[in-house]
Short mmCIF file of C-alpha atoms and ligand atoms in Angstrom, two decimals:
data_model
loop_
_atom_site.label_atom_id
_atom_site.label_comp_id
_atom_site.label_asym_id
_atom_site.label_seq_id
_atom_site.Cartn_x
_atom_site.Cartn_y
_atom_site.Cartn_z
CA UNK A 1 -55.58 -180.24 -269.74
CA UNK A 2 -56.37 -176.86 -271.39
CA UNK A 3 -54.33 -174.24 -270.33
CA UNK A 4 -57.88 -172.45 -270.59
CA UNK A 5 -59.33 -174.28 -268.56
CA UNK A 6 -61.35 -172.84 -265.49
CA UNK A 7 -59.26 -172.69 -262.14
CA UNK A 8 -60.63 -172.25 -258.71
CA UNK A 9 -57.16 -171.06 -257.42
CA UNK A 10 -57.39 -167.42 -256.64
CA UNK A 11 -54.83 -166.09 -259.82
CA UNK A 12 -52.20 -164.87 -257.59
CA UNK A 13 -49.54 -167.21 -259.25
CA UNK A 14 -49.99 -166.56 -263.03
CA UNK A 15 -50.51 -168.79 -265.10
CA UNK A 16 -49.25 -172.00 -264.56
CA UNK A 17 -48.79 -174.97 -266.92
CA UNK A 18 -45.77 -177.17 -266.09
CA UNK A 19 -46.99 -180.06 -263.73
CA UNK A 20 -44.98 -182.28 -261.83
CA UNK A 21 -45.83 -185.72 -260.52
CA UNK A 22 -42.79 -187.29 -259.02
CA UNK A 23 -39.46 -186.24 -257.30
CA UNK A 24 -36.31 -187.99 -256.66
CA UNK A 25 -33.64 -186.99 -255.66
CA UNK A 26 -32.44 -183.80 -257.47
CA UNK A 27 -34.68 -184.26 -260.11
CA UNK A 28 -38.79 -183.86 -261.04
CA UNK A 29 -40.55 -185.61 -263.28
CA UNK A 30 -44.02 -184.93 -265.56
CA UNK A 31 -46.87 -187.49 -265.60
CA UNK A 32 -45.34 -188.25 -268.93
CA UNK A 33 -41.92 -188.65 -267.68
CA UNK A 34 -40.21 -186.01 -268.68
CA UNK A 35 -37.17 -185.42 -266.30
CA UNK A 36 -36.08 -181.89 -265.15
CA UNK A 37 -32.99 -181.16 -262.99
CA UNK A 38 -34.14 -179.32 -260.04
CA UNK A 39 -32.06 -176.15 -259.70
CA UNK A 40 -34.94 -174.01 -258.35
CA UNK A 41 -34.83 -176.40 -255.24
CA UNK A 42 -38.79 -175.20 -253.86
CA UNK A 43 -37.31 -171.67 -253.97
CA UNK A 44 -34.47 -172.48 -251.92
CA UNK A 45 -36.48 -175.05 -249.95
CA UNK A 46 -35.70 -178.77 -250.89
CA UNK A 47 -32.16 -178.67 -248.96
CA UNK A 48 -31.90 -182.53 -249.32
CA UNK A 49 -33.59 -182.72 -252.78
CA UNK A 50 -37.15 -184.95 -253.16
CA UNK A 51 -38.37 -187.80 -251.15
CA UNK A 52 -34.90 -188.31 -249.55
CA UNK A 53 -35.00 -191.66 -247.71
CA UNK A 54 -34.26 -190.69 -244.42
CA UNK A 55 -36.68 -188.12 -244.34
CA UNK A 56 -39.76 -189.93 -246.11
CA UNK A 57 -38.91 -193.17 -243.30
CA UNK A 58 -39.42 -190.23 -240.25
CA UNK A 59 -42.25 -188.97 -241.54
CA UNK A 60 -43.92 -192.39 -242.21
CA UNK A 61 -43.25 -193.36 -238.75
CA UNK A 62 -44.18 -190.66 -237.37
CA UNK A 63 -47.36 -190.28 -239.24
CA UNK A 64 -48.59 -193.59 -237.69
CA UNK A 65 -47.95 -192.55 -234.33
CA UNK A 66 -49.54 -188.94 -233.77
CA UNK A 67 -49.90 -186.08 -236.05
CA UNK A 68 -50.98 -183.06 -233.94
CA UNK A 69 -51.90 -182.36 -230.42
CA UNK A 70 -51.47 -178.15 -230.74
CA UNK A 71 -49.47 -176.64 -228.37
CA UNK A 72 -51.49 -176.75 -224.88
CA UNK A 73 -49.73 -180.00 -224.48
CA UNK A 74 -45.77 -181.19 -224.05
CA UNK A 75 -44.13 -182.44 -227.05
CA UNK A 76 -40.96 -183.94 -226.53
CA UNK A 77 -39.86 -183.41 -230.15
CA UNK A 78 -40.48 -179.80 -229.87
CA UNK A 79 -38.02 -179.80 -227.12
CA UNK A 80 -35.49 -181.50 -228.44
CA UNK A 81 -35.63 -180.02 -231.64
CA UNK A 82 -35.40 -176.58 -229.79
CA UNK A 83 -32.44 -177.65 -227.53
CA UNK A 84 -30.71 -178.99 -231.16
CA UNK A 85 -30.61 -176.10 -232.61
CA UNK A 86 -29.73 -173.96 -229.54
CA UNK A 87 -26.67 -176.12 -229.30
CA UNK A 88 -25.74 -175.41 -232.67
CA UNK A 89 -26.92 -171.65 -233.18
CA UNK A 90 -26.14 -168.74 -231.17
CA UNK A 91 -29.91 -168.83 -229.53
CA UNK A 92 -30.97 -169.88 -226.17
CA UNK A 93 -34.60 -169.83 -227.36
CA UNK A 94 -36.87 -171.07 -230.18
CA UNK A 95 -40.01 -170.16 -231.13
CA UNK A 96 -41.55 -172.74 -233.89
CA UNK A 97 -43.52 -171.76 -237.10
CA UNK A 98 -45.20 -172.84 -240.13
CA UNK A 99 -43.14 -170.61 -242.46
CA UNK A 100 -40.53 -167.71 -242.89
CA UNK A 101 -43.20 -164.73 -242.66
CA UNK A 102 -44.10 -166.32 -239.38
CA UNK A 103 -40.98 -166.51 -238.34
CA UNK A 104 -40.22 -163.15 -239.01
CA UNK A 105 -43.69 -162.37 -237.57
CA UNK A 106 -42.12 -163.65 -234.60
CA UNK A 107 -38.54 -161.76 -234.02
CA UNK A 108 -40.50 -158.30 -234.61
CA UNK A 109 -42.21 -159.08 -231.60
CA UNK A 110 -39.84 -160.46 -230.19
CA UNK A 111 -38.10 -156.85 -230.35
CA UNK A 112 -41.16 -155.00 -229.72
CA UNK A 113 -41.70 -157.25 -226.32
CA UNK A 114 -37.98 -156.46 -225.63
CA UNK A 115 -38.16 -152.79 -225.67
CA UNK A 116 -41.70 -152.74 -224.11
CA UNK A 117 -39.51 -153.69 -221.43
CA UNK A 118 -36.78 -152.21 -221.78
CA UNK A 119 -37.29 -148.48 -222.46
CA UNK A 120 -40.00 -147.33 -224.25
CA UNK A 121 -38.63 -144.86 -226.52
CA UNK A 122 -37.12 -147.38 -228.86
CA UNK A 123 -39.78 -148.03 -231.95
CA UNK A 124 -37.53 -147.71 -235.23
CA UNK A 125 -36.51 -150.95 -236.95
CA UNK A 126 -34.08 -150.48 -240.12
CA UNK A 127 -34.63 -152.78 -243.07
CA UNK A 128 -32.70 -152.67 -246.32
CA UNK A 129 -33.70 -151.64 -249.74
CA UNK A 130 -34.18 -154.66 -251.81
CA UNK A 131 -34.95 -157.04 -248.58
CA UNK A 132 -37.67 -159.33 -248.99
CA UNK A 133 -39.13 -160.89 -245.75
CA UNK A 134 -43.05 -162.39 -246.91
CA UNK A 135 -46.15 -161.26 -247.39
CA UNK A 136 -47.36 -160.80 -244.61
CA UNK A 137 -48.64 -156.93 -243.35
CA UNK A 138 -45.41 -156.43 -241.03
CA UNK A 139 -43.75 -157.99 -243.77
CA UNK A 140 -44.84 -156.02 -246.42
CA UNK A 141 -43.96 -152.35 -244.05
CA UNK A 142 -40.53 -153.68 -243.14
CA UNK A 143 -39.58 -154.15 -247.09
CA UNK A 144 -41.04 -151.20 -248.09
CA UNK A 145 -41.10 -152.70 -251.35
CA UNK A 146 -44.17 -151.66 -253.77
CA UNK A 147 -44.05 -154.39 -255.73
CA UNK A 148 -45.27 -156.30 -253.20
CA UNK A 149 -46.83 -153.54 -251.12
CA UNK A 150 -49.05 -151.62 -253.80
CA UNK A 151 -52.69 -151.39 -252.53
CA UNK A 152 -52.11 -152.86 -249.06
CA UNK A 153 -52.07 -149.78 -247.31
CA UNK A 154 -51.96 -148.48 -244.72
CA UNK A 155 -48.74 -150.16 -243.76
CA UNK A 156 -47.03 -150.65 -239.72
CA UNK A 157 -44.65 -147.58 -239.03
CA UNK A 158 -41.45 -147.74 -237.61
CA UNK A 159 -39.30 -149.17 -240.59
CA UNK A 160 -36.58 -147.24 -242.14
CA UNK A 161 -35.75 -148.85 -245.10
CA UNK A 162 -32.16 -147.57 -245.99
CA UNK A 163 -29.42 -148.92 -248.46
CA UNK A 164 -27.73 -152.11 -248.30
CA UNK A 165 -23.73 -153.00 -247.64
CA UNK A 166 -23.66 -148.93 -246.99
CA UNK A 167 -21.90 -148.13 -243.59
CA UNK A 168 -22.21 -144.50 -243.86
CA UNK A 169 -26.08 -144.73 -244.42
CA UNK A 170 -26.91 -146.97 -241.34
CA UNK A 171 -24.69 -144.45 -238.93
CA UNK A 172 -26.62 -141.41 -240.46
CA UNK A 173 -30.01 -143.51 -239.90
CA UNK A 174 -29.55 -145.14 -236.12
CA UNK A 175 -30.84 -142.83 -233.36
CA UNK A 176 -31.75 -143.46 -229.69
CA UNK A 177 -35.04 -145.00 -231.17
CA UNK A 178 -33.48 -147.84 -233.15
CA UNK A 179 -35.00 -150.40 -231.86
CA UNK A 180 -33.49 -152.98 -234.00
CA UNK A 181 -31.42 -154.16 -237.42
CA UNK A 182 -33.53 -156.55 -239.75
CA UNK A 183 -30.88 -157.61 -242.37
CA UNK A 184 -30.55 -160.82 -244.80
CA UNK A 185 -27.21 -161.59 -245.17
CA UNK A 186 -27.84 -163.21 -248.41
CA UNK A 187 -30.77 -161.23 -250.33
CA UNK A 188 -33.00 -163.74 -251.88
CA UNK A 189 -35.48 -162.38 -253.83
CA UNK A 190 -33.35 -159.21 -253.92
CA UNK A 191 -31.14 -160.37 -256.84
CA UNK A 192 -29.17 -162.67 -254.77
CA UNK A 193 -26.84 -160.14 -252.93
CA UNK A 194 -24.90 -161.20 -250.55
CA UNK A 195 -23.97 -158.39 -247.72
CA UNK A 196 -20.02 -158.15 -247.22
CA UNK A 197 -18.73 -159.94 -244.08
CA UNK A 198 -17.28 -156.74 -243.19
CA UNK A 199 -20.59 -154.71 -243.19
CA UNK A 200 -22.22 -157.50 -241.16
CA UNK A 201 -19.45 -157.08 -238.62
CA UNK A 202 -20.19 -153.65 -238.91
CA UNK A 203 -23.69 -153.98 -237.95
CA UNK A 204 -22.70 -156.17 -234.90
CA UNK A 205 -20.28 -153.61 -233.46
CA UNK A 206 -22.81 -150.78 -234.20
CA UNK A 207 -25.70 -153.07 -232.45
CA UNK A 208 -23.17 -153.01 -229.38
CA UNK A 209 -22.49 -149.56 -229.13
CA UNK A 210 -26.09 -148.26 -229.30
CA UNK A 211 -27.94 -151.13 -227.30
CA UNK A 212 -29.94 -152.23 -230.77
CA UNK A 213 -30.82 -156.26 -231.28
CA UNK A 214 -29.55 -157.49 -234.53
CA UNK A 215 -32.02 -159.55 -236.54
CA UNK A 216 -31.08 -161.83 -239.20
CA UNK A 217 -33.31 -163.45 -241.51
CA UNK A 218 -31.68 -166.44 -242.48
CA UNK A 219 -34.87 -167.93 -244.35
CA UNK A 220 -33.45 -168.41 -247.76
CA UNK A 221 -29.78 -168.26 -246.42
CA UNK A 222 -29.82 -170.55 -243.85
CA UNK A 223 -29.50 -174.55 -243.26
CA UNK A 224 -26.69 -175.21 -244.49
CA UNK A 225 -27.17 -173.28 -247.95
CA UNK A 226 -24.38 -171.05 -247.40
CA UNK A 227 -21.80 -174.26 -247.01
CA UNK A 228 -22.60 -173.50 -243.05
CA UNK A 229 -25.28 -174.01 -240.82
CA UNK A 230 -25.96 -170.19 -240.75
CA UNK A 231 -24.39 -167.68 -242.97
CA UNK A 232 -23.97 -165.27 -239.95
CA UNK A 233 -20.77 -167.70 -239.16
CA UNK A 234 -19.04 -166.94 -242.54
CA UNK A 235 -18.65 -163.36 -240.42
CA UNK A 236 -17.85 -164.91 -237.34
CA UNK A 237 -20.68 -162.63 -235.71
CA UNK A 238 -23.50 -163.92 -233.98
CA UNK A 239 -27.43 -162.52 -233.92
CA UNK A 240 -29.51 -161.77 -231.30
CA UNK A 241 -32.89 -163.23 -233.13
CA UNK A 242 -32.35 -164.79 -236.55
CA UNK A 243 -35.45 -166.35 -238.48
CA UNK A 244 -35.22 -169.91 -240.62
CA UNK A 245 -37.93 -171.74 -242.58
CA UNK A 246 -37.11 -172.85 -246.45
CA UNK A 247 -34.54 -174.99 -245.85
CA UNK A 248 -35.02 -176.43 -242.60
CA UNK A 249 -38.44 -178.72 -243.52
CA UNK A 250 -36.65 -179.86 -247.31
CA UNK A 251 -40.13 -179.12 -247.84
CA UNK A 252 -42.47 -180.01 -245.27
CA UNK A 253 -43.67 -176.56 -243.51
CA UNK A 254 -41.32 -175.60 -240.88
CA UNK A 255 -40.05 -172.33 -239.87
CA UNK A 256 -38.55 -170.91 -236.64
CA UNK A 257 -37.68 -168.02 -234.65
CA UNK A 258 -34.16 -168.19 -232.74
CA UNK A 259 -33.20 -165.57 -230.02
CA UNK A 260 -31.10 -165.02 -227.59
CA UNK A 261 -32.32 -165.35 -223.68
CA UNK A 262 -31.32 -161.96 -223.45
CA UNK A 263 -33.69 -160.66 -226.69
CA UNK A 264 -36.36 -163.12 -225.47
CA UNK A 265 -36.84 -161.74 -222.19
CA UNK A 266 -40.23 -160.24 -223.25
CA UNK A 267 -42.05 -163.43 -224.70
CA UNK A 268 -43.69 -164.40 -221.62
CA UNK A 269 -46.84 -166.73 -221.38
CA UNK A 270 -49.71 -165.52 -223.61
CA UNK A 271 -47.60 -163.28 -225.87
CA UNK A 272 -47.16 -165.26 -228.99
CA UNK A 273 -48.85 -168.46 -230.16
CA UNK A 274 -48.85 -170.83 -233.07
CA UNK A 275 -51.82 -173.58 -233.59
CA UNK A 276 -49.80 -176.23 -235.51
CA UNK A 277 -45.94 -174.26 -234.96
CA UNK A 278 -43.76 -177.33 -234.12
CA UNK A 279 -46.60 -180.14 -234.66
CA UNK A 280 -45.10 -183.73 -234.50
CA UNK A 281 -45.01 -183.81 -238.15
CA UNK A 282 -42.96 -180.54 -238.53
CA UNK A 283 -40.40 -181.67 -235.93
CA UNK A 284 -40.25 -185.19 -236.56
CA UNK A 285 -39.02 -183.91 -240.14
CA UNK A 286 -36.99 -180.71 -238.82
CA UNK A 287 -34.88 -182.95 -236.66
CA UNK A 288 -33.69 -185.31 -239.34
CA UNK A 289 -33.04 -182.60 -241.31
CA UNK A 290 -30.83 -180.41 -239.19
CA UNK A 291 -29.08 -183.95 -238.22
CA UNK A 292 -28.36 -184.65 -241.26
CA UNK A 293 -27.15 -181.39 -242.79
CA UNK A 294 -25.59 -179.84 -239.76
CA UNK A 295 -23.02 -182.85 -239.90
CA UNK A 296 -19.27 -181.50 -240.79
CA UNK A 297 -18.69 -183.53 -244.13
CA UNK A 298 -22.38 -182.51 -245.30
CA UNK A 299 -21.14 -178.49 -245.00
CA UNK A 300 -17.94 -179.49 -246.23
CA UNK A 301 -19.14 -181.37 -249.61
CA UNK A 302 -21.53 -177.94 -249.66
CA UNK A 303 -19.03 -175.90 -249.32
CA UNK A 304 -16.68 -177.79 -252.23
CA UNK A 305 -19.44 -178.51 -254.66
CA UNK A 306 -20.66 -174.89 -254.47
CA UNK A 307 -16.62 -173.42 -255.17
CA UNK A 308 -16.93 -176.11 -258.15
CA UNK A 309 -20.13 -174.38 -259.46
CA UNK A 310 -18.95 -170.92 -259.19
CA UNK A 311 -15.74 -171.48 -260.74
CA UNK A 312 -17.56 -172.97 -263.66
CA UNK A 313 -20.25 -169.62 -263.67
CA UNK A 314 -17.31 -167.62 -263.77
CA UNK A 315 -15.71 -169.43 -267.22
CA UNK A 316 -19.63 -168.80 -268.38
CA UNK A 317 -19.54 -165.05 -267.57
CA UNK A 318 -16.15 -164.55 -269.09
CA UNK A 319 -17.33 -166.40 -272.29
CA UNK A 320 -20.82 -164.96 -272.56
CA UNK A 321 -21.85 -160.98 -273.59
CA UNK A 322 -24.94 -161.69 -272.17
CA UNK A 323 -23.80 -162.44 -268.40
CA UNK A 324 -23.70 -159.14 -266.75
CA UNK A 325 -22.22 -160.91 -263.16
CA UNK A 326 -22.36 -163.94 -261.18
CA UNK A 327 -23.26 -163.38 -257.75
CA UNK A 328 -24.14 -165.44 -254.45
CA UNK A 329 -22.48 -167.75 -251.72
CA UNK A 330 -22.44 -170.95 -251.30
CA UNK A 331 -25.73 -172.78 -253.52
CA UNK A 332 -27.60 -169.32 -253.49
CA UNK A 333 -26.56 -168.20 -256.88
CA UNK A 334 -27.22 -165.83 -259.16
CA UNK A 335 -26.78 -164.73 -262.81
CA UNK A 336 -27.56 -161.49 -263.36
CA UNK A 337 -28.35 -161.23 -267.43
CA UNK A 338 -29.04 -158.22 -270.29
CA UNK A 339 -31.64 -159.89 -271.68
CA UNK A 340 -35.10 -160.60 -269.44
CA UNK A 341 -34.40 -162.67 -267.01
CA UNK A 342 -37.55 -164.50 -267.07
CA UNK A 343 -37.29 -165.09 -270.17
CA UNK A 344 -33.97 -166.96 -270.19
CA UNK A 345 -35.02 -168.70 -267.15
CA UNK A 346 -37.86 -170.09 -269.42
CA UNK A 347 -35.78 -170.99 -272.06
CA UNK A 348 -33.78 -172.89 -269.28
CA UNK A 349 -37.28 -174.95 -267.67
CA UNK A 350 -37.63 -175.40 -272.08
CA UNK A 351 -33.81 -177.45 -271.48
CA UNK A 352 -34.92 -179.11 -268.94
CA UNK A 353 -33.12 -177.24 -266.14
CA UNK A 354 -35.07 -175.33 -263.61
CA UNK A 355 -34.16 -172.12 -262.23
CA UNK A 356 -35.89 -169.10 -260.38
CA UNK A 357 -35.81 -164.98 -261.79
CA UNK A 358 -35.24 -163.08 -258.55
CA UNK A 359 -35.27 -159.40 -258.71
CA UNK A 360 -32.43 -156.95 -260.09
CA UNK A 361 -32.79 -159.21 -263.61
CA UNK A 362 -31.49 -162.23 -261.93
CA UNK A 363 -31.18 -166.20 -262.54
CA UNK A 364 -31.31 -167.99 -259.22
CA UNK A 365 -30.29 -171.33 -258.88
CA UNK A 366 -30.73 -172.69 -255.46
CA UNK A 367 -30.19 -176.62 -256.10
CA UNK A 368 -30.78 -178.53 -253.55
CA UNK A 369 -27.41 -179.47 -251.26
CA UNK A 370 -26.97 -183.15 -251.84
CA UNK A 371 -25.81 -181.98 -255.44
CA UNK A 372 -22.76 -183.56 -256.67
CA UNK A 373 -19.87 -182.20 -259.41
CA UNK A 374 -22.39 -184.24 -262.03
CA UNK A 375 -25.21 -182.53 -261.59
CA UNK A 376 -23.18 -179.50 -261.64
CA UNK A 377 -21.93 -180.28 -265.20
CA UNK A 378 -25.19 -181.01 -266.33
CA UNK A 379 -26.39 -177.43 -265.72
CA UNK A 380 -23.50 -175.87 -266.64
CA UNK A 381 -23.86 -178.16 -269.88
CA UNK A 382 -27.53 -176.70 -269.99
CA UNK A 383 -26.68 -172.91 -269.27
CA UNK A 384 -24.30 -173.23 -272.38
CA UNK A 385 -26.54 -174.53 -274.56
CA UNK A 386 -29.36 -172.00 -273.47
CA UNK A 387 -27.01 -168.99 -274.05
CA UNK A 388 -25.34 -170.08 -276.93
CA UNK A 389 -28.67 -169.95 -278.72
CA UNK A 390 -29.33 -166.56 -277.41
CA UNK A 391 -26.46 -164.73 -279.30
C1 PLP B 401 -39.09 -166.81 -248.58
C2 PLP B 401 -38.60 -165.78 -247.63
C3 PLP B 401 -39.42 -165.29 -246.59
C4 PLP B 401 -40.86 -165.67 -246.45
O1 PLP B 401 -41.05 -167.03 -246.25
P1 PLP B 401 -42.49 -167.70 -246.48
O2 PLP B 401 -42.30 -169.11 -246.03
O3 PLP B 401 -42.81 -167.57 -247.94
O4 PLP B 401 -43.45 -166.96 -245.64
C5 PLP B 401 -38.85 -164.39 -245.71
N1 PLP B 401 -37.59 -164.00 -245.82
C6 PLP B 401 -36.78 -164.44 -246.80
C7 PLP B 401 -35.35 -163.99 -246.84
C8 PLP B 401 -37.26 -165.34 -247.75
O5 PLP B 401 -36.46 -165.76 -248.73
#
């Protein structure tokens, strides 16, 4: 097909021109066969790669038994599902969505329906500069981020957006209004930052003290991408609300909102609602998922292939001019390059290795977790190539 030719997508996206027809595995494949090694992952979504057996078998069995009902009606799944994850989270409650806005959607009300009840007076949420958390309009004011925000004005009110990993900024910005703490522990789209395990415990005793919730969106950071379930444990804190989605489908639309009874106390009957949040589908899928990657070994072999993979970055930013840092935790990595970072990152797709730019002029690579040392080597043996040429 021309790349001129007429598209009835609204151009949001950009152009477009690489087209994909098969996935297996860690890999993608063009109609003509040409094999890419997946290292973008969905943007952090595909946690167990394309098409993985298990998950295609649930959702074929599924799909011949009963696809949506909406949620005037029990679904045993849901509950399940919700009672999984409760046991292995720090919630009591779930609240299921289509995707991470949604699910972030969903935390800021469940603060707002907290303090509603609570007392008033509390109405400031702090955000951090270089969060992402969708596009969505509550979204777009908590990020404060005009990239995304130019022209969609006029935005909610109540978000202080203040710096990130900065202890002495967050005490000079809490009040008896703060309402709440919306933090990433990894930034995403940021440029892959990861906050400091000490700041996050920070936050936690400073939540404490001054009777504010502490929200986590775990969207990009979560399920198992951190080499644990949640990257909250890595600071052996725990959230009041928390929001998932990426990971937790491996591609099939999923998100959800986790709280705390406690923090939850204000979602009552008729104050949220979600037509297709938690459909049969959705949870059929979500279940095998979080069986399969909450499992001990599965974090572990996370946990050991991504040390592998950053000891390996490391050699390349040693050896390379042009590699200003490697950053990240666990599969959510980063190289943060001179030259344009998009650029490179085409140059990479060009070698057959796919990668994401995420802001602060990085690389992303968010593989998918059932990567092995091999496929490890193989981008490494790609990234050396690619920069090699660049000199
Ligand atoms: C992707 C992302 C979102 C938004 O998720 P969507 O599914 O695109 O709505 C929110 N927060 C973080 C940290 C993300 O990475």
């Amino acid at each position: 097909m021309s790349k001129k030719s007429k598209s009835f997508i609204m151009p949001t996206y950009g152009e477009r021109d690489l087209l994909f027809s098969k996935g297996k595995g860690s890999y993608l494949y063009t109609p003509s066969g040409k094999k890419y090694l997946d290292f973008a992952g969905g943007i952090a979504v595909n946690s167990l790669g394309h098409c993985h057996p298990k998950l295609v078998n649930v959702l074929k069995k599924q799909s011949e038994i009963l696809w949506h009902t909406s949620n005037l009606y029990k679904n045993n799944n849901q509950e399940l599902f919700a009672k999984e994850l409760c046991k292995k989270t720090f919630a009591d409650k779930v609240f299921f969505t289509n995707s991470g806005a949604e699910a972030i959607e969903c935390g800021l009300k469940v603060v707002k329906s907290y303090w509603n009840l609570k007392n008033k007076r509390k109405k400031n949420i702090i955000t951090f500069k270089g969060a992402f958390h969708g596009r969505t309009f509550a979204a777009l004011s908590a990020q404060k981020n005009k990239k995304y925000s130019e022209g969609f004005t006029p935005l909610l009110t109540g978000f202080r957006n203040i710096p990130f990993n900065d202890e002495v900024a967050l005490i000079k910005n809490i009040n008896k209004e703060t309402a709440a703490i919306l933090i990433e522990p990894i930034q995403g789209e940021g440029g892959i930052k990861p906050a400091s395990l000490k700041f996050l415990q920070y936050l936690r005793k400073v939540c404490d003290k001054n009777n504010i919730l502490l929200f986590l969106d775990e969207v990009q950071s979560g399920f198992g991408r951190s080499g644990k379930l949640y990257s909250y444990e890595w600071a052996k804190i725990q959230p009041d609300i928390l929001a998932t989605a990426k990971g937790i489908g491996s591609g099939f639309p999923l998100g959800a909102c986790l709280a705390t009874n406690e923090a939850s106390k204000g979602m009552v009957q008729g104050r949220h609602g979600s037509t297709y949040g938690g459909n049969p589908l959705a949870v059929s899928v979500g279940r095998e998922v979080l069986s399969i990657i909450s499992d001990k070994k599965f974090l572990k072999n996370v946990d050991t292939v991504s040390r592998y993979f950053w000891q390996k970055l490391k050699k390349l930013e040693h050896y390379y001019e042009e590699i200003v840092e490697i950053r990240g935790a666990g599969l959510l990595l980063g190289i943060k390059t001179k030259k344009n970072n998009v650029m490179i990152s085409n140059l990479l797709r060009k070698n057959k290795l796919l990668s994401v730019p995420a802001g602060d002029n990085v690389i992303r690579l968010a593989p998918p977790l059932i990567i092995n040392k091999k496929h490890v080597d193989e981008a490494i043996k790609i990234l050396n190539e690619t920069f090699e040429k660049l000199i």
